[in-house]
Short mmCIF file of C-alpha atoms in Angstrom, two decimals:
data_model
loop_
_atom_site.label_atom_id
_atom_site.label_comp_id
_atom_site.label_asym_id
_atom_site.label_seq_id
_atom_site.Cartn_x
_atom_site.Cartn_y
_atom_site.Cartn_z
CA MET A 1 -53.11 165.32 8.50
CA GLY A 2 -52.26 167.47 11.53
CA LYS A 3 -50.18 164.52 12.73
CA GLY A 4 -48.01 164.60 9.63
CA TYR A 5 -49.67 161.49 8.22
CA SER A 6 -53.10 160.07 7.49
CA ALA A 7 -54.56 158.17 10.45
CA ALA A 8 -56.99 156.39 8.09
CA ILE A 9 -54.10 155.03 6.03
CA ALA A 10 -52.16 154.04 9.13
CA ALA A 11 -55.14 152.02 10.36
CA ASN A 12 -55.05 149.76 7.29
CA PRO A 13 -52.16 147.32 7.85
CA TYR A 14 -51.98 146.16 4.24
CA ILE A 15 -51.80 149.66 2.79
CA VAL A 16 -49.30 150.94 5.31
CA GLY A 17 -47.15 147.83 4.88
CA SER A 18 -47.25 147.43 1.11
CA PHE A 19 -47.10 150.96 -0.34
CA ALA A 20 -43.37 151.28 0.35
CA CYS A 21 -42.83 148.20 -1.86
CA ILE A 22 -42.84 150.61 -4.78
CA GLY A 23 -39.24 151.13 -3.69
CA GLY A 24 -38.57 147.48 -4.56
CA GLY A 25 -40.21 148.03 -7.93
CA LEU A 26 -37.52 150.58 -8.81
CA PHE A 27 -34.99 147.75 -9.15
CA GLY A 28 -37.30 146.01 -11.60
CA LEU A 29 -37.69 149.19 -13.62
CA ASP A 30 -33.94 149.47 -13.94
CA ILE A 31 -33.45 145.88 -15.10
CA SER A 32 -35.81 146.09 -18.06
CA SER A 33 -34.89 149.70 -18.84
CA MET A 34 -31.66 148.24 -20.26
CA SER A 35 -32.76 144.80 -21.43
CA GLY A 36 -35.39 146.37 -23.70
CA VAL A 37 -32.95 148.59 -25.61
CA LEU A 38 -29.97 146.32 -26.21
CA ASN A 39 -30.99 145.65 -29.83
CA ASN A 40 -32.45 149.12 -30.42
CA PRO A 41 -30.62 150.73 -33.40
CA ALA A 42 -31.24 154.26 -32.08
CA TYR A 43 -29.68 153.32 -28.73
CA GLN A 44 -26.67 151.76 -30.42
CA ILE A 45 -26.09 154.77 -32.66
CA GLN A 46 -26.46 157.29 -29.81
CA PHE A 47 -23.95 155.50 -27.59
CA GLY A 48 -21.43 154.51 -30.24
CA TYR A 49 -22.26 150.85 -30.72
CA PRO A 50 -20.93 149.71 -27.30
CA SER A 51 -18.82 146.57 -27.32
CA SER A 52 -19.66 143.64 -25.06
CA ASN A 53 -17.31 144.96 -22.37
CA ALA A 54 -18.64 148.52 -22.66
CA GLN A 55 -22.25 147.32 -22.51
CA GLY A 56 -21.45 145.25 -19.45
CA ALA A 57 -19.96 148.33 -17.77
CA ILE A 58 -23.07 150.40 -18.58
CA VAL A 59 -25.36 147.77 -17.04
CA ALA A 60 -23.05 147.22 -14.05
CA ALA A 61 -23.08 150.91 -13.16
CA MET A 62 -26.46 150.49 -11.48
CA PRO A 63 -25.44 147.75 -8.97
CA ALA A 64 -22.24 149.72 -8.29
CA GLY A 65 -24.37 152.61 -7.08
CA SER A 66 -26.65 150.21 -5.21
CA PHE A 67 -23.68 148.85 -3.27
CA VAL A 68 -22.93 152.34 -1.97
CA GLY A 69 -26.61 152.95 -1.21
CA ALA A 70 -26.91 149.69 0.75
CA LEU A 71 -23.92 150.61 2.93
CA ALA A 72 -25.18 154.16 3.50
CA VAL A 73 -28.74 153.23 4.43
CA THR A 74 -28.03 152.47 8.10
CA LYS A 75 -26.63 155.94 8.78
CA LEU A 76 -29.38 157.62 6.76
CA ALA A 77 -32.19 155.63 8.40
CA ASP A 78 -30.90 156.24 11.92
CA ARG A 79 -30.31 159.96 11.39
CA PHE A 80 -33.28 161.03 9.26
CA GLY A 81 -35.81 158.28 9.97
CA ARG A 82 -37.19 155.37 7.97
CA LYS A 83 -39.94 157.37 6.30
CA GLN A 84 -37.69 160.22 5.19
CA THR A 85 -35.10 157.77 3.86
CA VAL A 86 -37.73 156.07 1.69
CA ILE A 87 -38.79 159.50 0.40
CA LEU A 88 -35.14 160.41 -0.27
CA SER A 89 -34.61 157.25 -2.32
CA GLY A 90 -37.50 158.24 -4.59
CA TRP A 91 -36.12 161.72 -5.30
CA ILE A 92 -32.63 160.32 -5.96
CA TRP A 93 -34.21 157.95 -8.47
CA VAL A 94 -35.86 160.91 -10.20
CA VAL A 95 -32.48 162.63 -10.59
CA GLY A 96 -30.95 159.43 -11.98
CA SER A 97 -33.81 159.01 -14.45
CA ILE A 98 -33.42 162.59 -15.69
CA LEU A 99 -29.70 162.04 -16.28
CA GLN A 100 -30.36 158.81 -18.19
CA CYS A 101 -33.16 160.33 -20.25
CA ALA A 102 -30.97 163.30 -21.23
CA SER A 103 -27.79 161.25 -21.81
CA VAL A 104 -25.79 162.24 -24.88
CA ASN A 105 -22.85 159.87 -24.36
CA ARG A 106 -21.85 156.78 -22.39
CA GLY A 107 -20.30 158.76 -19.54
CA MET A 108 -23.51 160.63 -18.81
CA LEU A 109 -25.52 157.42 -19.06
CA VAL A 110 -23.21 155.65 -16.62
CA VAL A 111 -23.46 158.53 -14.13
CA GLY A 112 -27.26 158.44 -14.41
CA ARG A 113 -27.31 154.70 -13.77
CA ILE A 114 -25.00 155.06 -10.76
CA VAL A 115 -27.34 157.68 -9.27
CA SER A 116 -30.37 155.45 -9.95
CA GLY A 117 -28.48 152.54 -8.41
CA LEU A 118 -27.86 154.60 -5.29
CA ALA A 119 -31.64 155.01 -4.99
CA VAL A 120 -32.24 151.28 -5.52
CA GLY A 121 -29.65 150.33 -2.89
CA ILE A 122 -31.26 152.64 -0.34
CA ALA A 123 -34.83 151.63 -1.15
CA SER A 124 -34.21 147.88 -1.26
CA SER A 125 -32.58 148.02 2.19
CA ILE A 126 -34.80 150.51 4.02
CA VAL A 127 -38.19 149.23 2.85
CA PRO A 128 -37.97 145.85 4.69
CA ILE A 129 -36.79 147.67 7.83
CA TYR A 130 -39.69 150.12 7.62
CA GLN A 131 -42.15 147.28 7.02
CA SER A 132 -40.83 145.25 9.96
CA GLU A 133 -41.20 148.20 12.33
CA ILE A 134 -44.57 149.46 11.13
CA THR A 135 -46.62 146.26 10.62
CA ALA A 136 -48.06 143.66 12.96
CA PRO A 137 -46.04 140.42 13.31
CA ALA A 138 -48.93 138.29 12.00
CA ILE A 139 -48.68 139.74 8.48
CA ARG A 140 -45.07 140.91 8.45
CA GLY A 141 -43.66 138.01 6.40
CA ARG A 142 -46.41 138.28 3.82
CA LEU A 143 -45.83 141.99 3.32
CA VAL A 144 -42.03 141.70 3.19
CA SER A 145 -42.38 139.08 0.45
CA MET A 146 -44.34 141.65 -1.56
CA GLN A 147 -41.00 143.38 -2.12
CA GLN A 148 -39.95 140.62 -4.54
CA TRP A 149 -43.31 140.70 -6.30
CA ALA A 150 -43.01 144.46 -6.71
CA THR A 151 -39.65 143.93 -8.39
CA THR A 152 -41.15 141.49 -10.89
CA TRP A 153 -43.94 143.96 -11.65
CA GLY A 154 -41.39 146.72 -12.18
CA ILE A 155 -39.56 144.54 -14.70
CA LEU A 156 -42.77 143.66 -16.53
CA ILE A 157 -44.25 147.16 -16.71
CA GLN A 158 -41.05 148.85 -17.82
CA TYR A 159 -40.41 146.16 -20.43
CA PHE A 160 -43.83 146.65 -22.03
CA VAL A 161 -43.25 150.41 -22.04
CA GLU A 162 -39.95 149.72 -23.84
CA PHE A 163 -41.72 147.37 -26.23
CA GLY A 164 -44.42 149.92 -27.07
CA CYS A 165 -41.86 152.67 -27.62
CA SER A 166 -39.83 150.40 -29.91
CA TYR A 167 -42.30 151.32 -32.67
CA ILE A 168 -41.11 154.94 -32.43
CA ASN A 169 -38.29 155.82 -34.77
CA GLY A 170 -35.30 157.66 -33.36
CA LYS A 171 -33.98 158.53 -29.91
CA ALA A 172 -37.44 158.90 -28.41
CA SER A 173 -37.75 155.10 -28.52
CA PHE A 174 -35.44 154.82 -25.51
CA ARG A 175 -35.62 158.32 -23.99
CA ILE A 176 -39.38 158.18 -23.35
CA PRO A 177 -39.23 154.93 -21.32
CA TRP A 178 -36.26 156.22 -19.33
CA GLY A 179 -38.19 159.40 -18.57
CA LEU A 180 -41.46 157.64 -17.68
CA GLN A 181 -39.75 155.54 -15.01
CA MET A 182 -39.69 158.68 -12.84
CA ILE A 183 -43.45 158.39 -12.29
CA PRO A 184 -43.42 155.51 -9.74
CA ALA A 185 -40.65 157.23 -7.77
CA ILE A 186 -42.61 160.49 -7.65
CA ILE A 187 -45.69 158.58 -6.46
CA LEU A 188 -43.55 156.87 -3.81
CA SER A 189 -41.99 160.06 -2.47
CA LEU A 190 -45.21 162.06 -2.44
CA GLY A 191 -47.35 159.19 -1.17
CA MET A 192 -45.02 158.41 1.74
CA MET A 193 -45.87 161.82 3.18
CA LEU A 194 -49.25 160.30 4.12
CA PHE A 195 -47.61 157.47 6.06
CA PRO A 196 -46.34 157.45 9.66
CA GLU A 197 -42.75 157.29 10.81
CA SER A 198 -41.42 154.18 12.54
CA PRO A 199 -42.44 154.25 16.23
CA ARG A 200 -39.15 152.64 17.15
CA TRP A 201 -37.15 155.41 15.48
CA LEU A 202 -39.23 158.07 17.23
CA ILE A 203 -38.65 156.53 20.65
CA ASP A 204 -34.95 156.18 19.89
CA HIS A 205 -34.90 159.94 19.14
CA SER A 206 -36.73 160.98 22.32
CA ARG A 207 -40.15 161.51 20.76
CA PRO A 208 -42.23 158.97 22.73
CA GLU A 209 -45.53 160.85 22.55
CA GLU A 210 -45.52 160.75 18.74
CA ALA A 211 -44.58 157.07 18.82
CA LEU A 212 -47.51 156.23 21.11
CA THR A 213 -49.92 158.13 18.88
CA ILE A 214 -48.71 156.25 15.80
CA LEU A 215 -48.91 152.87 17.56
CA ALA A 216 -52.47 153.71 18.58
CA ASP A 217 -53.41 154.52 14.99
CA LEU A 218 -51.60 151.43 13.66
CA HIS A 219 -52.86 148.77 16.06
CA GLY A 220 -55.39 150.27 18.44
CA GLY A 221 -57.97 152.11 16.38
CA GLY A 222 -56.62 155.41 17.68
CA ASP A 223 -56.86 154.37 21.35
CA PRO A 224 -53.47 154.86 23.09
CA ASN A 225 -54.71 152.88 26.11
CA ASN A 226 -55.32 149.75 24.05
CA SER A 227 -53.55 146.81 25.75
CA LEU A 228 -51.65 145.77 22.61
CA VAL A 229 -50.57 149.36 21.95
CA GLN A 230 -49.33 149.77 25.50
CA LEU A 231 -47.49 146.47 25.29
CA GLU A 232 -45.70 147.40 22.09
CA TYR A 233 -44.94 150.89 23.37
CA HIS A 234 -43.28 149.69 26.58
CA GLU A 235 -41.41 146.86 24.87
CA ILE A 236 -39.89 149.23 22.33
CA GLN A 237 -38.93 151.63 25.13
CA GLU A 238 -37.22 148.82 27.02
CA GLN A 239 -35.38 147.67 23.92
CA VAL A 240 -34.15 151.16 23.05
CA ALA A 241 -32.98 151.70 26.64
CA LEU A 242 -31.10 148.39 26.51
CA GLU A 243 -29.36 149.39 23.29
CA ARG A 244 -28.26 152.70 24.81
CA GLU A 245 -26.83 150.93 27.86
CA GLN A 246 -24.88 148.48 25.75
CA GLY A 247 -23.60 151.16 23.38
CA ALA A 248 -23.63 151.31 19.60
CA LYS A 249 -23.15 148.07 17.73
CA SER A 250 -20.50 147.78 15.02
CA TYR A 251 -19.89 145.46 12.09
CA ARG A 252 -17.31 143.64 14.26
CA ASP A 253 -20.18 142.22 16.30
CA LEU A 254 -21.20 140.19 13.27
CA PHE A 255 -18.06 138.06 13.64
CA LYS A 256 -18.91 136.88 17.13
CA PRO A 257 -19.57 133.15 17.68
CA GLY A 258 -23.15 132.19 16.92
CA ILE A 259 -23.79 135.44 15.09
CA PHE A 260 -21.18 134.79 12.40
CA ARG A 261 -22.85 131.59 11.22
CA ARG A 262 -26.20 133.29 10.68
CA VAL A 263 -24.65 136.27 8.91
CA THR A 264 -22.62 134.08 6.57
CA LEU A 265 -25.64 131.96 5.68
CA GLY A 266 -27.61 135.11 4.85
CA CYS A 267 -24.74 136.46 2.75
CA ALA A 268 -24.32 133.09 1.04
CA LEU A 269 -28.00 133.02 0.12
CA GLN A 270 -27.64 136.43 -1.54
CA MET A 271 -24.51 135.24 -3.33
CA TRP A 272 -26.13 132.07 -4.66
CA SER A 273 -29.18 133.98 -5.86
CA GLN A 274 -26.91 136.11 -8.05
CA LEU A 275 -24.76 133.16 -9.19
CA SER A 276 -27.90 131.24 -10.16
CA GLY A 277 -27.77 132.87 -13.59
CA MET A 278 -30.99 134.83 -13.24
CA ASN A 279 -29.07 137.95 -14.23
CA ILE A 280 -28.47 136.46 -17.68
CA LEU A 281 -32.18 135.94 -18.21
CA MET A 282 -33.17 139.35 -16.79
CA TYR A 283 -30.53 141.74 -18.12
CA TYR A 284 -29.45 139.94 -21.28
CA ILE A 285 -32.34 137.79 -22.47
CA ILE A 286 -32.14 139.51 -25.89
CA TYR A 287 -28.59 138.20 -26.32
CA VAL A 288 -29.67 134.72 -25.22
CA PHE A 289 -32.51 134.51 -27.74
CA GLU A 290 -30.38 136.03 -30.52
CA GLY A 291 -27.82 133.31 -29.91
CA ALA A 292 -30.61 130.74 -29.97
CA GLY A 293 -31.41 131.82 -33.52
CA LEU A 294 -34.50 133.91 -32.87
CA THR A 295 -34.27 136.50 -35.64
CA GLY A 296 -36.15 139.77 -35.97
CA ARG A 297 -36.12 142.52 -33.36
CA ARG A 298 -39.87 142.51 -32.67
CA ALA A 299 -40.04 138.69 -32.50
CA ASN A 300 -37.26 138.77 -29.93
CA LEU A 301 -39.01 141.45 -27.87
CA ILE A 302 -42.27 139.48 -27.88
CA ALA A 303 -40.50 136.28 -26.82
CA ASP A 304 -38.69 138.19 -24.08
CA SER A 305 -41.94 139.59 -22.70
CA VAL A 306 -43.28 136.07 -22.07
CA GLN A 307 -40.58 135.35 -19.51
CA TYR A 308 -41.32 138.57 -17.63
CA VAL A 309 -45.02 137.63 -17.43
CA LEU A 310 -44.05 134.19 -16.14
CA ASN A 311 -41.78 135.81 -13.56
CA VAL A 312 -44.71 137.81 -12.14
CA ALA A 313 -47.21 134.96 -12.26
CA LEU A 314 -45.03 132.24 -10.73
CA THR A 315 -43.98 134.44 -7.81
CA VAL A 316 -47.58 134.47 -6.52
CA PRO A 317 -47.90 130.81 -5.44
CA ALA A 318 -44.51 131.05 -3.73
CA ILE A 319 -45.68 134.02 -1.66
CA ILE A 320 -48.88 132.17 -0.71
CA TYR A 321 -47.37 128.77 0.11
CA ILE A 322 -43.83 129.60 1.21
CA ASP A 323 -44.53 128.77 4.87
CA LYS A 324 -46.32 125.54 3.99
CA TRP A 325 -43.67 124.29 1.55
CA GLY A 326 -40.71 125.37 3.67
CA ARG A 327 -37.64 127.40 2.72
CA ARG A 328 -35.21 124.50 2.57
CA PRO A 329 -37.20 122.30 0.12
CA MET A 330 -37.86 125.33 -2.08
CA LEU A 331 -34.18 126.26 -2.25
CA LEU A 332 -33.07 122.69 -2.91
CA THR A 333 -35.67 122.16 -5.62
CA GLY A 334 -34.97 125.53 -7.22
CA THR A 335 -31.21 125.21 -7.42
CA MET A 336 -31.43 121.68 -8.85
CA LEU A 337 -33.97 122.68 -11.51
CA MET A 338 -32.14 125.88 -12.47
CA GLY A 339 -28.87 124.00 -12.84
CA PHE A 340 -30.57 121.40 -15.03
CA TRP A 341 -32.18 123.96 -17.38
CA LEU A 342 -28.93 125.91 -17.79
CA MET A 343 -26.97 122.76 -18.55
CA LEU A 344 -29.58 121.85 -21.13
CA VAL A 345 -29.39 125.30 -22.76
CA GLY A 346 -25.59 125.09 -22.86
CA GLY A 347 -25.69 121.59 -24.31
CA LEU A 348 -28.15 122.52 -27.05
CA GLN A 349 -26.20 125.62 -28.02
CA GLY A 350 -22.88 123.81 -27.92
CA HIS A 351 -24.10 120.93 -30.10
CA PHE A 352 -26.13 122.84 -32.70
CA GLY A 353 -24.48 126.29 -32.68
CA HIS A 354 -21.46 127.87 -34.35
CA TRP A 355 -19.67 131.22 -34.50
CA GLY A 356 -21.50 133.60 -36.77
CA GLU A 357 -22.85 137.09 -37.30
CA VAL A 358 -26.09 138.62 -35.98
CA GLU A 359 -27.53 141.82 -37.40
CA GLY A 360 -26.75 144.74 -35.10
CA ALA A 361 -24.08 142.86 -33.12
CA GLN A 362 -20.65 144.48 -33.00
CA SER A 363 -18.73 141.20 -32.85
CA ARG A 364 -19.24 137.60 -33.79
CA VAL A 365 -21.57 135.56 -31.60
CA TRP A 366 -22.32 131.91 -31.00
CA VAL A 367 -25.57 131.35 -32.86
CA LEU A 368 -27.93 128.62 -34.03
CA THR A 369 -29.08 128.75 -37.62
CA GLY A 370 -31.50 126.58 -39.56
CA ASN A 371 -32.62 124.47 -36.59
CA ASP A 372 -36.06 125.59 -35.51
CA HIS A 373 -36.52 122.74 -33.03
CA ALA A 374 -33.31 123.54 -31.14
CA THR A 375 -34.22 127.25 -31.09
CA LYS A 376 -37.63 126.51 -29.57
CA ALA A 377 -36.11 124.08 -27.06
CA ILE A 378 -33.66 126.73 -25.82
CA ILE A 379 -36.44 129.30 -25.48
CA VAL A 380 -38.63 126.84 -23.54
CA CYS A 381 -35.73 125.91 -21.24
CA SER A 382 -35.11 129.61 -20.59
CA TYR A 383 -38.76 130.05 -19.63
CA LEU A 384 -38.62 127.04 -17.33
CA PHE A 385 -35.48 128.43 -15.68
CA VAL A 386 -37.25 131.71 -14.93
CA CYS A 387 -40.28 129.83 -13.56
CA SER A 388 -37.99 127.74 -11.33
CA PHE A 389 -36.37 130.87 -9.87
CA ALA A 390 -39.64 132.77 -9.46
CA ILE A 391 -41.36 130.02 -7.50
CA THR A 392 -38.38 129.11 -5.28
CA MET A 393 -35.22 131.15 -4.71
CA GLY A 394 -36.59 134.60 -5.62
CA PRO A 395 -39.17 134.95 -2.80
CA VAL A 396 -37.14 132.89 -0.30
CA CYS A 397 -34.19 135.28 -0.56
CA ILE A 398 -36.45 138.20 0.40
CA VAL A 399 -38.45 136.48 3.16
CA ASP A 400 -35.75 134.33 4.75
CA ILE A 401 -32.99 136.93 5.11
CA PRO A 402 -34.73 138.84 7.95
CA ARG A 403 -35.20 135.52 9.77
CA ARG A 404 -31.45 134.92 9.63
CA ASN A 405 -30.70 138.43 10.91
CA ILE A 406 -29.87 138.96 14.55
CA PRO A 407 -32.13 141.13 16.71
CA ASP A 408 -30.29 143.03 19.44
CA ALA A 409 -32.23 141.09 22.03
CA ARG A 410 -34.57 138.17 22.07
CA PRO A 411 -38.15 139.06 21.07
CA ARG A 412 -40.36 139.51 24.07
CA LYS A 413 -43.68 137.83 24.81
CA SER A 414 -46.74 139.71 25.95
CA GLY A 415 -47.70 137.81 29.06
CA LEU A 416 -50.00 134.92 28.35
CA CYS A 417 -51.29 135.93 24.93
CA GLY A 418 -48.28 134.61 23.04
CA HIS A 419 -47.93 137.74 20.88
CA ARG A 420 -44.35 138.44 19.77
CA GLN A 421 -43.03 141.99 19.32
CA VAL A 422 -39.84 142.42 17.33
CA VAL A 423 -37.92 145.67 17.22
CA VAL A 424 -35.02 146.03 14.83
CA GLY A 425 -31.79 147.30 16.34
CA PRO A 426 -28.37 148.39 15.05
CA ARG A 427 -26.88 144.92 14.93
CA CYS A 428 -29.76 143.69 12.78
CA HIS A 429 -29.30 146.75 10.55
CA ASN A 430 -25.63 145.88 10.12
CA ALA A 431 -26.44 142.27 9.26
CA HIS A 432 -29.00 143.41 6.72
CA GLY A 433 -26.44 145.84 5.29
CA ALA A 434 -23.88 143.06 4.96
CA HIS A 435 -26.38 140.87 3.10
CA ALA A 436 -27.34 143.70 0.76
CA ALA A 437 -23.70 144.58 0.10
CA VAL A 438 -22.92 141.00 -0.90
CA ASN A 439 -25.96 140.95 -3.18
CA TRP A 440 -24.90 144.12 -5.02
CA VAL A 441 -21.23 143.15 -5.28
CA PHE A 442 -22.12 139.93 -7.10
CA ASN A 443 -24.80 141.70 -9.13
CA PHE A 444 -22.19 144.24 -10.25
CA ALA A 445 -19.59 141.60 -11.15
CA LEU A 446 -22.01 139.43 -13.13
CA ALA A 447 -23.72 142.32 -14.91
CA TRP A 448 -20.33 143.38 -16.26
CA ALA A 449 -18.96 139.89 -16.93
CA VAL A 450 -21.83 138.25 -18.82
CA PRO A 451 -21.63 140.13 -22.18
CA PRO A 452 -17.86 139.51 -22.60
CA SER A 453 -18.40 135.93 -21.48
CA LEU A 454 -21.09 135.32 -24.10
CA SER A 455 -18.85 136.82 -26.81
CA THR A 456 -15.78 134.74 -25.87
CA ILE A 457 -16.70 131.38 -24.31
CA ALA A 458 -20.32 131.50 -25.59
CA TYR A 459 -22.37 128.43 -24.58
CA LYS A 460 -19.86 127.48 -21.86
CA THR A 461 -21.21 130.44 -19.88
CA TYR A 462 -24.36 128.41 -19.19
CA PHE A 463 -22.31 125.48 -17.90
CA ILE A 464 -20.56 127.79 -15.43
CA PHE A 465 -23.83 129.10 -13.98
CA GLY A 466 -25.33 125.60 -14.01
CA THR A 467 -22.38 124.44 -11.92
CA PHE A 468 -22.94 127.33 -9.50
CA ASN A 469 -26.50 126.11 -8.96
CA PHE A 470 -25.38 122.56 -8.20
CA ALA A 471 -22.78 123.95 -5.77
CA ALA A 472 -25.54 125.98 -4.11
CA PHE A 473 -27.63 122.80 -3.79
CA ILE A 474 -24.80 121.07 -1.91
CA HIS A 475 -24.20 124.07 0.36
CA ILE A 476 -27.90 124.45 1.18
CA PHE A 477 -28.33 120.72 1.78
CA PHE A 478 -25.55 120.59 4.36
CA CYS A 479 -25.71 124.04 6.00
CA PHE A 480 -29.17 125.65 5.74
CA PRO A 481 -31.68 124.58 8.45
CA GLU A 482 -35.41 125.03 7.97
CA THR A 483 -36.83 128.28 9.42
CA ALA A 484 -40.40 128.18 8.08
CA GLN A 485 -43.35 128.82 10.43
CA ARG A 486 -41.09 129.94 13.26
CA THR A 487 -40.91 133.24 15.08
CA LEU A 488 -37.56 134.99 15.28
CA GLU A 489 -37.16 133.65 18.80
CA GLU A 490 -37.76 130.08 17.65
CA VAL A 491 -35.20 130.59 14.87
CA GLU A 492 -32.64 131.22 17.59
CA ASP A 493 -33.53 127.82 19.05
CA VAL A 494 -32.97 126.27 15.62
CA PHE A 495 -29.43 127.62 15.39
CA ALA A 496 -28.77 126.70 19.01
CA GLN A 497 -29.20 123.05 17.98
CA GLY A 498 -25.85 123.20 16.19
CA HIS A 499 -25.57 120.82 13.21
CA ALA A 500 -23.69 123.50 11.26
CA PHE A 501 -22.85 120.97 8.52
CA ALA A 502 -25.78 118.58 8.95
CA ALA A 503 -28.77 120.88 8.53
CA TRP A 504 -31.10 118.02 7.61
CA ARG A 505 -30.96 116.83 11.23
CA VAL A 506 -32.83 119.97 12.36
CA THR A 507 -36.42 118.83 11.91
CA ARG A 508 -39.36 121.17 11.42
CA ASP A 509 -40.56 120.67 14.99
CA VAL A 510 -37.35 122.01 16.53
CA GLY A 511 -38.02 125.31 18.28
CA LYS A 512 -41.78 125.06 17.88
CA LYS A 513 -43.65 126.02 21.03
CA THR A 514 -47.18 125.29 22.14
CA LEU A 515 -49.41 127.76 23.95
CA GLU A 516 -48.59 125.96 27.19
CA ASP A 517 -44.87 126.47 26.54
CA VAL A 518 -45.43 130.17 25.94
CA LYS A 519 -47.47 130.48 29.15
CA ALA A 520 -44.79 128.66 31.14
CA GLU A 521 -42.04 130.90 29.77
CA ALA A 522 -44.12 134.00 30.47
CA LYS A 523 -44.68 132.94 34.08
CA HIS A 524 -40.98 132.18 34.45
CA GLU A 525 -40.06 135.65 33.16
CA ILE A 526 -42.55 137.25 35.57
CA HIS A 527 -41.02 135.37 38.52
CA GLU A 528 -37.52 136.36 37.43
CA HIS A 529 -38.60 139.98 37.18
CA GLU A 530 -40.19 139.88 40.66
CA ASP A 531 -37.06 138.30 42.15
CA SER A 532 -34.93 141.00 40.52
CA VAL A 533 -37.14 143.73 41.97
CA ASP A 534 -36.97 142.15 45.44
CA GLU A 535 -33.18 142.02 45.29
CA LYS A 536 -32.99 145.71 44.32
CA VAL A 537 -35.33 146.63 47.17
#
């Protein structure tokens, strides 16, 4: 630990790349920390029986804070380092959890959720950056996709904590779960002290010796003279020097031709993931099942827990087979299925439901009564919707966004071995920040809007989100090219093909390179470099 981290931990690529995913789990904790208490009498009494609009504002406070955190993460990560920013996000989450746990009124609860949201916005943005700069390219995509799985686990664990505490009478039934959610953040912040800083950040801050030592521990068994370590070390140095020559990148760069298309597609993917309606089933599943006629608080909680288990389980095959199935087919299949299930839920509720009263609700709701078959059909359709999201759009949004980001320079090849080294620069940070900001803006808007929508237009809410999914299907079909099984450099070749509104014309072999192609390009680069040296001489 004289180095400031554990060399043994750094040598294990899966540990060093996956531990920070706890930061992604914080978002999951927050989602179910609210969904599990919406029909809790003690919660309702403590916070004055919040109306649908007030409850929407309480829930939306978290993504409001996350929006600020996502915008601030670039400055924080560049000034303090990736590792320290991850640690900071954990301690901010602890402060937010304390405020929520001790809340005596809505104002204090909202402030606590804003602070927790700030932590989520920072963590959800910095963790993929840290992973991309600390892990080997061969396993980078797999580890980044773990971020989504960590979120599903956070939702599941916190929900079962909420469910267990629901048997406690009084305020402890919601205060204990809100207090216990500090534990993962404490583990994250303390545990990250055993992990190394990003070598790229160290080189960018004139600490090359430390960067070389870390690269040796990460990829060379502690040997700084290892060929791969030396390659990565010199490539990062070259990239950092290039960035300094070109000057700092700004958000205006994202509007340049060629770059703008990729940024807008990434932002659109984040937008469609929020407009898919998954927020309804995550934040407000209790309201959905109450409207479906599922009576009894405990019965509702048990039924809700099934969908969270499905969310965790169905994410696994997507992580394993995402490169084989392809991003484009997964997105097209997912949006079509999700739209179908939501239309079916809306149709069943519209045909069999009516305005009525539900115990504990502060206003009338659209509810099914006396029709057990329709109730079960709505619950099953809700489960199938969650499965459709978990196995398609959920993981794709996490894995595909970095592939649509823009590195500051093309990834370099290591001679004849074909290894690709990617270093993340300011322009890529700004693109990632733009994507995250769009995600949190729509999350905020929908978290606030859904409760009033369910209490006013009722079942028509599902038709609106179903229509969004069909619109996403059309947009993806025409504009989103396939990027599966391609390096970041090959993705650039995909977008260079054009076909901005005919994405299906970009076949899966576009941009793919054989070993011979890589060797030829490497030799060409060597000759260009030699010619450049001769000219300078």
